PDB file of C-alpha atoms and ligand atoms in Angstrom:
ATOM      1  CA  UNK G   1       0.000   0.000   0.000  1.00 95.00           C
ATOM      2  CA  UNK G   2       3.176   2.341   0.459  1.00 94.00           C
ATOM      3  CA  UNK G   3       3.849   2.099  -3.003  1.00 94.00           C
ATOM      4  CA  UNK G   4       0.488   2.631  -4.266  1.00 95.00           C
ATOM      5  CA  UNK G   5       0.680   5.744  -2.257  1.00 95.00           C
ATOM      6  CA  UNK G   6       3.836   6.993  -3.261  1.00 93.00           C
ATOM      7  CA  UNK G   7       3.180   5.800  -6.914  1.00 93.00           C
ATOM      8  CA  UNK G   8      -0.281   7.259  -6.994  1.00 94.00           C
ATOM      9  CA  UNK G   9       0.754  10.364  -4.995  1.00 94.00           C
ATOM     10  CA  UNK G  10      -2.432   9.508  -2.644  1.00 94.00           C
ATOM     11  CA  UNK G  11      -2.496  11.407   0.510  1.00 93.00           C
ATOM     12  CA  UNK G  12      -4.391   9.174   3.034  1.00 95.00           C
ATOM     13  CA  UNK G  13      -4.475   5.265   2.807  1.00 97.00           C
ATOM     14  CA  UNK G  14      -7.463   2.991   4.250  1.00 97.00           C
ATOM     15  CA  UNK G  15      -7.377  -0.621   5.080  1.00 97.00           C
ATOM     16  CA  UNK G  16     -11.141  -1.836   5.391  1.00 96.00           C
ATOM     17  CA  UNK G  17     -11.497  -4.807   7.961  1.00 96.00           C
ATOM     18  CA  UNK G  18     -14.383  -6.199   9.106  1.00 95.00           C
ATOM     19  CA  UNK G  19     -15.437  -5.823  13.006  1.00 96.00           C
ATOM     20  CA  UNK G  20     -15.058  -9.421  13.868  1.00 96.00           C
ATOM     21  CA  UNK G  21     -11.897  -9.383  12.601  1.00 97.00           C
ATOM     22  CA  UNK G  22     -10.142  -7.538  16.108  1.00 97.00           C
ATOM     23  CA  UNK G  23      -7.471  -9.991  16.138  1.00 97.00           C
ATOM     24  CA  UNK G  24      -6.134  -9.293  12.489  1.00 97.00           C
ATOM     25  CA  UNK G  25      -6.831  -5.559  13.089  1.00 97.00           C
ATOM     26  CA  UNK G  26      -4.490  -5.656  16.145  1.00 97.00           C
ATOM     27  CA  UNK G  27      -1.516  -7.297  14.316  1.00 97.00           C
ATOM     28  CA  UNK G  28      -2.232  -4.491  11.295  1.00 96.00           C
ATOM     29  CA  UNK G  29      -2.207  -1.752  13.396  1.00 96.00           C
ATOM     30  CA  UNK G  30       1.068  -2.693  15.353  1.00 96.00           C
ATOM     31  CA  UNK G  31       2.735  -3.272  11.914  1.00 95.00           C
ATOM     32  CA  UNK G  32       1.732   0.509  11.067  1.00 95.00           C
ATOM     33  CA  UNK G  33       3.688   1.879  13.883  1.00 94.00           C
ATOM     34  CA  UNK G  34       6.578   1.069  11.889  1.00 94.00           C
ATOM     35  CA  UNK G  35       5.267   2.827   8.820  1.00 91.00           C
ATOM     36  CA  UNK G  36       4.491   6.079  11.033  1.00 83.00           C
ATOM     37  CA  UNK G  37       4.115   8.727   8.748  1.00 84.00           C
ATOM     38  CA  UNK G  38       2.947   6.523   6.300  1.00 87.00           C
ATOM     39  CA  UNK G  39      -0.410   8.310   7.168  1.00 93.00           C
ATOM     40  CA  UNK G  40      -2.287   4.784   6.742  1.00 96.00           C
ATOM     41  CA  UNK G  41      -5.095   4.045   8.849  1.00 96.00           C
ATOM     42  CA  UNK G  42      -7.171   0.557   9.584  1.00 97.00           C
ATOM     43  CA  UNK G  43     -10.778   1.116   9.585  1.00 97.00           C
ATOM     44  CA  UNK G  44     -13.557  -1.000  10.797  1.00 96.00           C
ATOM     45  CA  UNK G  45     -16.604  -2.039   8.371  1.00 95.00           C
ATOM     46  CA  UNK G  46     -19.705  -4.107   8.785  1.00 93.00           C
ATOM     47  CA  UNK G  47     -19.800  -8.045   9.157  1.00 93.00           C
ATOM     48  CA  UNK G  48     -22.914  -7.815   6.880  1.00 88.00           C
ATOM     49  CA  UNK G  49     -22.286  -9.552   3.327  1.00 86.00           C
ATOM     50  CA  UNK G  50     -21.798  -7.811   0.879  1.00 85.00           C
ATOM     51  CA  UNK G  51     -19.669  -5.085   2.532  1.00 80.00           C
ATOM     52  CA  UNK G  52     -17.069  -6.302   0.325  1.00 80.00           C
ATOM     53  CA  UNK G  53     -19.287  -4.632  -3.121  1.00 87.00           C
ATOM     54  CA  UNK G  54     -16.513  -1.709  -3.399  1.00 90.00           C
ATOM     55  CA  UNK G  55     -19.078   1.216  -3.188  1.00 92.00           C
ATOM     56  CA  UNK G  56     -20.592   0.059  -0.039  1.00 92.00           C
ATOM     57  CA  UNK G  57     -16.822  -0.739   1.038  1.00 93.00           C
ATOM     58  CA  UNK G  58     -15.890   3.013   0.118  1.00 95.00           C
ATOM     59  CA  UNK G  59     -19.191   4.322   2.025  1.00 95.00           C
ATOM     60  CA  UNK G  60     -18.532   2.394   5.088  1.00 94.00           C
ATOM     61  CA  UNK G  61     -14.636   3.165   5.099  1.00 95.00           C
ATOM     62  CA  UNK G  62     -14.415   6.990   4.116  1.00 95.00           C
ATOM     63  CA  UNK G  63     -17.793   8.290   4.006  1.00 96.00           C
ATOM     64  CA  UNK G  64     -17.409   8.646   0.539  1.00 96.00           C
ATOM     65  CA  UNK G  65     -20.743   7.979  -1.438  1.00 96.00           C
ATOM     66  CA  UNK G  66     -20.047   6.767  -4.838  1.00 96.00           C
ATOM     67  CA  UNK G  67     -22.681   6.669  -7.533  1.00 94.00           C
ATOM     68  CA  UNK G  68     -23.304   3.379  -9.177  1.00 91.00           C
ATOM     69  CA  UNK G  69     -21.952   2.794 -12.704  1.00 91.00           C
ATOM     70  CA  UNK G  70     -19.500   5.801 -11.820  1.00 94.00           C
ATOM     71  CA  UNK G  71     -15.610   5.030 -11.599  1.00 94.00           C
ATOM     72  CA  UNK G  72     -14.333   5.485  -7.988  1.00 95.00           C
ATOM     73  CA  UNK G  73     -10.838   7.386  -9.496  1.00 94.00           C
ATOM     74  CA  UNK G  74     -13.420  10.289 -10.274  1.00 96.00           C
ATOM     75  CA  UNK G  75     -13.946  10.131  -6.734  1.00 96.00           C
ATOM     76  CA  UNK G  76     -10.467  10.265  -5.981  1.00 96.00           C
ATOM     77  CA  UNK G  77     -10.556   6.523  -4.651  1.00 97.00           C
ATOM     78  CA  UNK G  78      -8.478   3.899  -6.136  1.00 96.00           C
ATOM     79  CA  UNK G  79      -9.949   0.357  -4.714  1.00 96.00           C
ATOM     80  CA  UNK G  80      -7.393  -2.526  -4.352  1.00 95.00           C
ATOM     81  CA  UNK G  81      -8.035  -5.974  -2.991  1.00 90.00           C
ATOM     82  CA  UNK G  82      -5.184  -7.791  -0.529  1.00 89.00           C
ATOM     83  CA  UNK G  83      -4.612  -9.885  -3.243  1.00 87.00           C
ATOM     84  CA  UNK G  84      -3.430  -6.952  -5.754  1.00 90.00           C
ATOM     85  CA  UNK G  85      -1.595  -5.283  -3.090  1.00 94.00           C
ATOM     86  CA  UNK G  86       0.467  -8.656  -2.652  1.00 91.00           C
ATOM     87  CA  UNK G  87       1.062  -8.917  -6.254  1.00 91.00           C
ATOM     88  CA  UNK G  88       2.493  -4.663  -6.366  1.00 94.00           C
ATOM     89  CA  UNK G  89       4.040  -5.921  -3.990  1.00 95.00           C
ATOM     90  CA  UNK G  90       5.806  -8.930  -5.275  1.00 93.00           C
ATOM     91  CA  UNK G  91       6.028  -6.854  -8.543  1.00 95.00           C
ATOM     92  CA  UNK G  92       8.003  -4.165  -7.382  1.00 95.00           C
ATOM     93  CA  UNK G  93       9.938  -5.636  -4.614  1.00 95.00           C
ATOM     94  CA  UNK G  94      10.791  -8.593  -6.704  1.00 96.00           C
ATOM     95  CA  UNK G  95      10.332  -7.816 -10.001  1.00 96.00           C
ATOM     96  CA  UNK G  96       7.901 -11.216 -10.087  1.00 93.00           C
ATOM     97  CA  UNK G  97       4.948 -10.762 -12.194  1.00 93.00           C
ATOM     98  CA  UNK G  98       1.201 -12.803 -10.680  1.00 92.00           C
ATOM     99  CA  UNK G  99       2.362 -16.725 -11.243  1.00 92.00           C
ATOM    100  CA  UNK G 100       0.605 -18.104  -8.294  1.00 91.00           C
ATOM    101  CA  UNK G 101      -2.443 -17.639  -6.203  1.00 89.00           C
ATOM    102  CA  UNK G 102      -4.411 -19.307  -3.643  1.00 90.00           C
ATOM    103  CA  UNK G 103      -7.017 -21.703  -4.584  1.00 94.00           C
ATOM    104  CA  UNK G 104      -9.642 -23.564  -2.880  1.00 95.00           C
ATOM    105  CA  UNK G 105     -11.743 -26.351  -3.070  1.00 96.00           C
ATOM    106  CA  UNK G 106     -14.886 -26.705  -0.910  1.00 94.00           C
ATOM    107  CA  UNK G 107     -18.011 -28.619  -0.529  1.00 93.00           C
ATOM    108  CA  UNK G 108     -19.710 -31.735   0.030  1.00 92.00           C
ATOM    109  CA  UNK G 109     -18.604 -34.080  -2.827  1.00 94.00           C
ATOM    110  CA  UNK G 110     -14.972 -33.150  -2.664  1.00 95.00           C
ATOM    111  CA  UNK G 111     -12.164 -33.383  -0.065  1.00 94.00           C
ATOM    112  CA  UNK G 112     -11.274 -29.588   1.114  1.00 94.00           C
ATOM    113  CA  UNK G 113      -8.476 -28.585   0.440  1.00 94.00           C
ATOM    114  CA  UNK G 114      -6.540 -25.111  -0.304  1.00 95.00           C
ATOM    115  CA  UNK G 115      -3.894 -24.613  -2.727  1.00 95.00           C
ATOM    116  CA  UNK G 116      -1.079 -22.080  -3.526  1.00 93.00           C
ATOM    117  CA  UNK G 117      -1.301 -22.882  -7.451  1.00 95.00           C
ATOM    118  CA  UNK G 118       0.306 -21.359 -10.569  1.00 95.00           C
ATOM    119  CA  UNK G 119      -1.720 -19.631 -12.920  1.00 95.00           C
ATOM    120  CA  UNK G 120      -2.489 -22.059 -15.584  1.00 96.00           C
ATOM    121  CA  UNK G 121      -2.910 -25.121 -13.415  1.00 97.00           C
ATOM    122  CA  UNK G 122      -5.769 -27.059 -14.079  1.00 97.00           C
ATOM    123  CA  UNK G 123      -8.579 -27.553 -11.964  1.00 97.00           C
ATOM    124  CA  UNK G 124      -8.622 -31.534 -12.317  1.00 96.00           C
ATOM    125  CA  UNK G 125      -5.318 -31.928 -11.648  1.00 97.00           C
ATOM    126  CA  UNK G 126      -5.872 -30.213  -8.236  1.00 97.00           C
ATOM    127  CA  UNK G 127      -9.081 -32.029  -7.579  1.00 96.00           C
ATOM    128  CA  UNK G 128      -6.738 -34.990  -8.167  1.00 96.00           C
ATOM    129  CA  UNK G 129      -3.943 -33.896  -5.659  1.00 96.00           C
ATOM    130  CA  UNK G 130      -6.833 -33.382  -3.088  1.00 96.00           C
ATOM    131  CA  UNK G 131      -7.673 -36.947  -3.211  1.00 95.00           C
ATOM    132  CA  UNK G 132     -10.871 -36.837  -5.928  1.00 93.00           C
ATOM    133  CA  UNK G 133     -13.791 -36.462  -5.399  1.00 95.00           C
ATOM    134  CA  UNK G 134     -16.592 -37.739  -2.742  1.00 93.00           C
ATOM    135  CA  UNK G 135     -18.789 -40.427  -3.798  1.00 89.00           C
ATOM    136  CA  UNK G 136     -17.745 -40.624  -7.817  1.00 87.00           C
ATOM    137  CA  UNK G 137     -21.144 -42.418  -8.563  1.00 88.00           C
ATOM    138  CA  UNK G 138     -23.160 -39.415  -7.033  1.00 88.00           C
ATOM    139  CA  UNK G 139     -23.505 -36.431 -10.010  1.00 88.00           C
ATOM    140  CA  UNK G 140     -21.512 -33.318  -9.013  1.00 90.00           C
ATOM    141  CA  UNK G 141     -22.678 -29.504  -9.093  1.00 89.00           C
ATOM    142  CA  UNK G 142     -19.397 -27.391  -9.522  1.00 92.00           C
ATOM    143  CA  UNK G 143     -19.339 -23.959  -8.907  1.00 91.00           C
ATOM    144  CA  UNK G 144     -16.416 -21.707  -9.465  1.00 92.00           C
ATOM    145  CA  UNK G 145     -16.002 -18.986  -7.232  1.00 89.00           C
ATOM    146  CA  UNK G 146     -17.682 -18.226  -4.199  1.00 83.00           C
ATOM    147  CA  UNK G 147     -21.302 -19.697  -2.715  1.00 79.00           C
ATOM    148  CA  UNK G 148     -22.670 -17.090  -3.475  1.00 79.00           C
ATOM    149  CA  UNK G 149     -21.614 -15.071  -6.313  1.00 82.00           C
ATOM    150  CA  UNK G 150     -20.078 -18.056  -7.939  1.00 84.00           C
ATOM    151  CA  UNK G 151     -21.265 -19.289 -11.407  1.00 83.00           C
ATOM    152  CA  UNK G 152     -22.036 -22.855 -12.383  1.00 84.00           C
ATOM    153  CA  UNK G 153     -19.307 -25.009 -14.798  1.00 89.00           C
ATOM    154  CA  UNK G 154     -20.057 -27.864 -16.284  1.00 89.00           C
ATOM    155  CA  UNK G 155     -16.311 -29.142 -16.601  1.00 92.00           C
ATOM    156  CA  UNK G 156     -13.405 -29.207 -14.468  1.00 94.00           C
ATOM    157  CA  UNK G 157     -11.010 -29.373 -17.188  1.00 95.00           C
ATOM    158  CA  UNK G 158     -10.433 -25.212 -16.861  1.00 94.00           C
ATOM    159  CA  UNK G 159      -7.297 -23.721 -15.700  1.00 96.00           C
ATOM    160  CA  UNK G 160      -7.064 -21.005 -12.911  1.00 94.00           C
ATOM    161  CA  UNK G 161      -6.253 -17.536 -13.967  1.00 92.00           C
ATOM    162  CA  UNK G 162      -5.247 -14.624 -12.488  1.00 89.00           C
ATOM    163  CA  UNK G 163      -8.925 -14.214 -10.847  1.00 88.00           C
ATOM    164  CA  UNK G 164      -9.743 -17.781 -10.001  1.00 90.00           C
ATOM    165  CA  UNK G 165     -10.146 -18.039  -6.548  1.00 90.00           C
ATOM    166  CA  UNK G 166     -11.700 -21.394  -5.493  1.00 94.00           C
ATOM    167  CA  UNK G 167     -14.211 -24.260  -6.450  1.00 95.00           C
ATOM    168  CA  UNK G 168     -17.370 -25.721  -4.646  1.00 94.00           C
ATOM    169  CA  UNK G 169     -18.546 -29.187  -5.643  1.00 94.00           C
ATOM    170  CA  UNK G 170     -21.622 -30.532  -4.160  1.00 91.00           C
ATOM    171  CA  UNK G 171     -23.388 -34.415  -4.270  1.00 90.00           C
ATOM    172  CA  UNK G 172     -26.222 -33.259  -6.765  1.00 79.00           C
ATOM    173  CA  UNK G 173     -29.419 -33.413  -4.531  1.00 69.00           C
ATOM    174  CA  UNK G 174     -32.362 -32.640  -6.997  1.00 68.00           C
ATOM    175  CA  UNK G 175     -34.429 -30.390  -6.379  1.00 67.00           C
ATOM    176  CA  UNK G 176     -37.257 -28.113  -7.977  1.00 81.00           C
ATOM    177  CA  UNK G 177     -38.354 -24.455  -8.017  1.00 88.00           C
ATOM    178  CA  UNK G 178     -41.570 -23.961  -6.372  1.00 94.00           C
ATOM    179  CA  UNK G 179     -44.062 -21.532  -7.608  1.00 95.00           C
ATOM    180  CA  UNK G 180     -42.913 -17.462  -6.391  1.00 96.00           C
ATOM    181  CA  UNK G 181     -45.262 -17.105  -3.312  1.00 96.00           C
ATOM    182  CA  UNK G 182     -45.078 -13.127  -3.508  1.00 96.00           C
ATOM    183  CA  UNK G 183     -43.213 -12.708  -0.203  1.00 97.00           C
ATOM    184  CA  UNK G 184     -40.609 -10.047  -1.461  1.00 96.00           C
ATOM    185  CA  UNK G 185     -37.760 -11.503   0.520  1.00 97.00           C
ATOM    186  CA  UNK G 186     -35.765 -10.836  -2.479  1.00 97.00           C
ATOM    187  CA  UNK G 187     -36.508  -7.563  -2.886  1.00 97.00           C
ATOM    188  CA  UNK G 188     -35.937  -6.608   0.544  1.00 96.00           C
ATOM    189  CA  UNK G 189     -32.350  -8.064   0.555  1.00 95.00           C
ATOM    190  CA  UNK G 190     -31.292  -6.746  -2.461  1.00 96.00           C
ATOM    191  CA  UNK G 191     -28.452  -4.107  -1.127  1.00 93.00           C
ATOM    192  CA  UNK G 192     -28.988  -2.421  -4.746  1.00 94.00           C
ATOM    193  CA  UNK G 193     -32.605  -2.051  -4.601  1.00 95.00           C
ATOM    194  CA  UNK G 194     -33.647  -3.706  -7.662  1.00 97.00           C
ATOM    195  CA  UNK G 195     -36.755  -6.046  -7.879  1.00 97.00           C
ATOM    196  CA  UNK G 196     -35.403  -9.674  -8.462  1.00 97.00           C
ATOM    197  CA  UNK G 197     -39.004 -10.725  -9.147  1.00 97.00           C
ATOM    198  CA  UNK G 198     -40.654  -8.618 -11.635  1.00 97.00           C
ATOM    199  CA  UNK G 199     -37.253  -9.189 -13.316  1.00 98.00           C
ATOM    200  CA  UNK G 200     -37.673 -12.358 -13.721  1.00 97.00           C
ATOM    201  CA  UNK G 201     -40.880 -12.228 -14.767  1.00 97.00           C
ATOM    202  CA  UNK G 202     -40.110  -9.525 -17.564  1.00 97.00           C
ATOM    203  CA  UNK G 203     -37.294 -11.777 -18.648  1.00 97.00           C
ATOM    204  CA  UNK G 204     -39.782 -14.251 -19.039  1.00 96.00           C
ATOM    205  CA  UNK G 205     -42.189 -12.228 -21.141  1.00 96.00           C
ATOM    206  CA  UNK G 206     -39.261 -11.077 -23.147  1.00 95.00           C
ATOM    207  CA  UNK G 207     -39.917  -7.452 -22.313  1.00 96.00           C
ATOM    208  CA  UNK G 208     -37.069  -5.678 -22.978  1.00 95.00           C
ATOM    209  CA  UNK G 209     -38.420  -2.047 -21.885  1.00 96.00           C
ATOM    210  CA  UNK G 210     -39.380  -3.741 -18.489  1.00 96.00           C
ATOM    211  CA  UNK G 211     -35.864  -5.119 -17.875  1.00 96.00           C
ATOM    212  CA  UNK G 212     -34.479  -1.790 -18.696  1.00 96.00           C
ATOM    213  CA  UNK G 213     -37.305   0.146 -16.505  1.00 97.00           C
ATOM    214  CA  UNK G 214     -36.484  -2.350 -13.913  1.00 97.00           C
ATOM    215  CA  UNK G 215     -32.909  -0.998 -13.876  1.00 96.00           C
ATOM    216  CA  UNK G 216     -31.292  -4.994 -13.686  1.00 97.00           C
ATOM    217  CA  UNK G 217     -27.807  -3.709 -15.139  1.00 96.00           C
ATOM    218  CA  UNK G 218     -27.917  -2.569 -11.684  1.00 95.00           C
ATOM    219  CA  UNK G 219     -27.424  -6.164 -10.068  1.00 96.00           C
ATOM    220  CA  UNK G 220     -24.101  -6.816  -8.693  1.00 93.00           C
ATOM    221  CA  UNK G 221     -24.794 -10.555  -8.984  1.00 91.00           C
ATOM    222  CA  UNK G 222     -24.369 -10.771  -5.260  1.00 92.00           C
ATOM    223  CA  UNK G 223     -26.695 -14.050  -4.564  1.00 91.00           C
ATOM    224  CA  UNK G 224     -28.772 -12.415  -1.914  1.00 93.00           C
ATOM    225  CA  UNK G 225     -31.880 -13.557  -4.100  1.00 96.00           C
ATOM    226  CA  UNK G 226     -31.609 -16.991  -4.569  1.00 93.00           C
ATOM    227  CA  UNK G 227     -30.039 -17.486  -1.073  1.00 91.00           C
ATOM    228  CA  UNK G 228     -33.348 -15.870   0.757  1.00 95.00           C
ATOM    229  CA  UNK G 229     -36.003 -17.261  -1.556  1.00 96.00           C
ATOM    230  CA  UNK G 230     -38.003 -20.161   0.037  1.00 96.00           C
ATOM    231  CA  UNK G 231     -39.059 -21.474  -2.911  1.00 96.00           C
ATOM    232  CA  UNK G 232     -35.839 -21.638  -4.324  1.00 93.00           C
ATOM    233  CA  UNK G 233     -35.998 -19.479  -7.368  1.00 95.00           C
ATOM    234  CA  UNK G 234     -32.631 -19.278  -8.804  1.00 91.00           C
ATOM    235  CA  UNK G 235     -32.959 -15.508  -8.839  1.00 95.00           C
ATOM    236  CA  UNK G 236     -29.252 -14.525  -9.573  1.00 93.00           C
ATOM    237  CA  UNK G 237     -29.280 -16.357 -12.510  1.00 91.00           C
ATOM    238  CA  UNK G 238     -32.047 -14.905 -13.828  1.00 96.00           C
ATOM    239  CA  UNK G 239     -30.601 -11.827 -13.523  1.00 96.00           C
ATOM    240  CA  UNK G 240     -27.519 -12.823 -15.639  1.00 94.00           C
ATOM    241  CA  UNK G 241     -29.544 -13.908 -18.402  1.00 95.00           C
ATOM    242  CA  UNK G 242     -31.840 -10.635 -17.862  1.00 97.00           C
ATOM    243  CA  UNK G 243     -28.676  -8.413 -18.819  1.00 96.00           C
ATOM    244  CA  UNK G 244     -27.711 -11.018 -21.232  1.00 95.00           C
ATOM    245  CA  UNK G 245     -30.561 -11.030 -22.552  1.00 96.00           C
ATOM    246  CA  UNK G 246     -30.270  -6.841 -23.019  1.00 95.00           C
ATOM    247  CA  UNK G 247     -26.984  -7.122 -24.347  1.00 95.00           C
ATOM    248  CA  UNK G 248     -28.125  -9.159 -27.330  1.00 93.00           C
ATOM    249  CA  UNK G 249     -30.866  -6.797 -27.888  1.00 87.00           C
ATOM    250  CA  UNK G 250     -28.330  -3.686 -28.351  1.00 79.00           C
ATOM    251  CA  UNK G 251     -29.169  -2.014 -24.946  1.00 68.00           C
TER     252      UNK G 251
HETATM  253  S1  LIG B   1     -28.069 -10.845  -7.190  1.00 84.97           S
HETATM  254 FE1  LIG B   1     -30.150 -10.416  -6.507  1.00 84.97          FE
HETATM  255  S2  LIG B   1     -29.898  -9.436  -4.510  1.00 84.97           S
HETATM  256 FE2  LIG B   1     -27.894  -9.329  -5.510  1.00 84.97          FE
HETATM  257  S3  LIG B   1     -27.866  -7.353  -6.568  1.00 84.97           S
HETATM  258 FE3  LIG B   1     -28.638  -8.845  -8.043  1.00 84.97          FE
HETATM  259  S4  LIG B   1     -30.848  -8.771  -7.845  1.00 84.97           S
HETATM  260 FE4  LIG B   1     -30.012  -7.774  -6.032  1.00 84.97          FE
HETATM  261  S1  LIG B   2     -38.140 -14.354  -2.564  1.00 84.97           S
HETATM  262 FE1  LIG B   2     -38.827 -15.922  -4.024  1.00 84.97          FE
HETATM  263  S2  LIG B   2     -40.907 -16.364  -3.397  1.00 84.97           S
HETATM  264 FE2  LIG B   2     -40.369 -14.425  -2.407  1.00 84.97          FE
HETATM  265  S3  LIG B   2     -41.089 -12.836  -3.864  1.00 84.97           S
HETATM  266 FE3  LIG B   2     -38.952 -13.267  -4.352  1.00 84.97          FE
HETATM  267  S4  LIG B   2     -39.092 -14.825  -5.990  1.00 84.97           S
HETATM  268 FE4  LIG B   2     -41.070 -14.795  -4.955  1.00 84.97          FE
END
């Protein structure tokens, strides 16, 4: 972060933690009284998910209300995960450019297991090193990245990239969508205000002017929806076709 400082000629620098993490904000802070003028500062942000979504990160942290769709820079707020940091880091210290990163597997149908892999590795071969899978017979849901902005694969012959950060495998357990029973859950946890349900349902009409009135390029694909709907809508992924679905129709 000191070199993205100097390099960016930033005044102030803010490390966002959140509050149940006192034990990792105690070791940061006592490593900044090394750095003293390095006018860096650990801040404390909600446990609620998802106070990682950069603007509510930036709102929480500084104050600073950012404008969706708007680029934080304008702001004068450059946003940079621990993993980036590392890899300035690395970069400049070093001179090493982003080979590895850390990889995860999780889930029911395959051993855990987390990995420092090179880019370019490939996703079977680590499933292989963890000791394959959990009940071979039983069909496997994979989904690569996180439970719940993660997106479904259907293979695990893909290599990690510079962005891959871990892969959940589940036993398949069938089950259905029931009917929408008009309870709103979904629009009540959505932190950007959108309405996951009449989405869906314009998607399914194919009305474009509704998606767009509906504002859906607005989802951050966080998986609030689907996780709070009891009848197990697969909301998120309606919304992914829903601006999909926009994008193929010019808008
Ligand atoms: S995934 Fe659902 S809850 Fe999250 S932003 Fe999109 S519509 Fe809202
Ligand atoms: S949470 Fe599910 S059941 Fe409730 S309104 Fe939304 S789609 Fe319908």
């Amino acid at each position: 972060m000191i070199y993205t400082l100097k390099t960016t000629k930033a005044k102030r620098g803010v490390i966002a933690i959140k509050k149940k993490y006192q034990d990792i904000k105690a070791i940061l802070n006592e490593e900044l009284l090394k750095y003293e003028n390095s006018n860096i500062e650990v801040v404390e942000v909600g446990n609620h998910y998802p106070s990682g979504w950069e603007l509510d990160t930036v709102k929480n942290a500084t104050g600073i209300k950012i404008p969706q769709f708007e680029l934080t820079a304008n702001y004068g707020v450059l946003v940079l995960n621990v993993s980036t940091l590392a890899s300035i880091y690395n970069a400049i210290k070093f001179r090493r450019p982003l080979l590895e990163r850390y990889f995860g597997l999780s889930g029911n149908g395959v051993n855990n297991y987390n990995f420092r892999a090179r880019v370019g590795t490939k996703i079977s071969d680590l499933v292989k090193v963890a000791g394959g899978y959990i009940d071979e017979e039983i069909p496997k849901v994979l989904v690569l990245g996180g439970p719940m902005m993660g997106s479904n694969t259907l293979s695990d012959d893909v290599v990690i990239n510079q962005t891959t950060t871990s892969m959940i495998v589940f036993n398949n357990e069938e089950y259905f969508e029931e009917p929408c029973i008009h309870c709103a859950a979904c629009v009540y946890s959505c932190p950007v205000k959108i309405q996951p349900v009449q989405i869906m349902n314009a998607l399914k009409s194919g009305d474009v002017s509704g998606l767009e009135m509906l504002e859906v390029n607005k989802c951050i694909e966080c998986g609030l929806c689907s996780y709070v709907c009891p009848s197990k809508i697969h909301l998120t992924e309606y919304m992914r076709q829903s601006k999909r679905f926009l994008r193929e129709k010019g808008n």
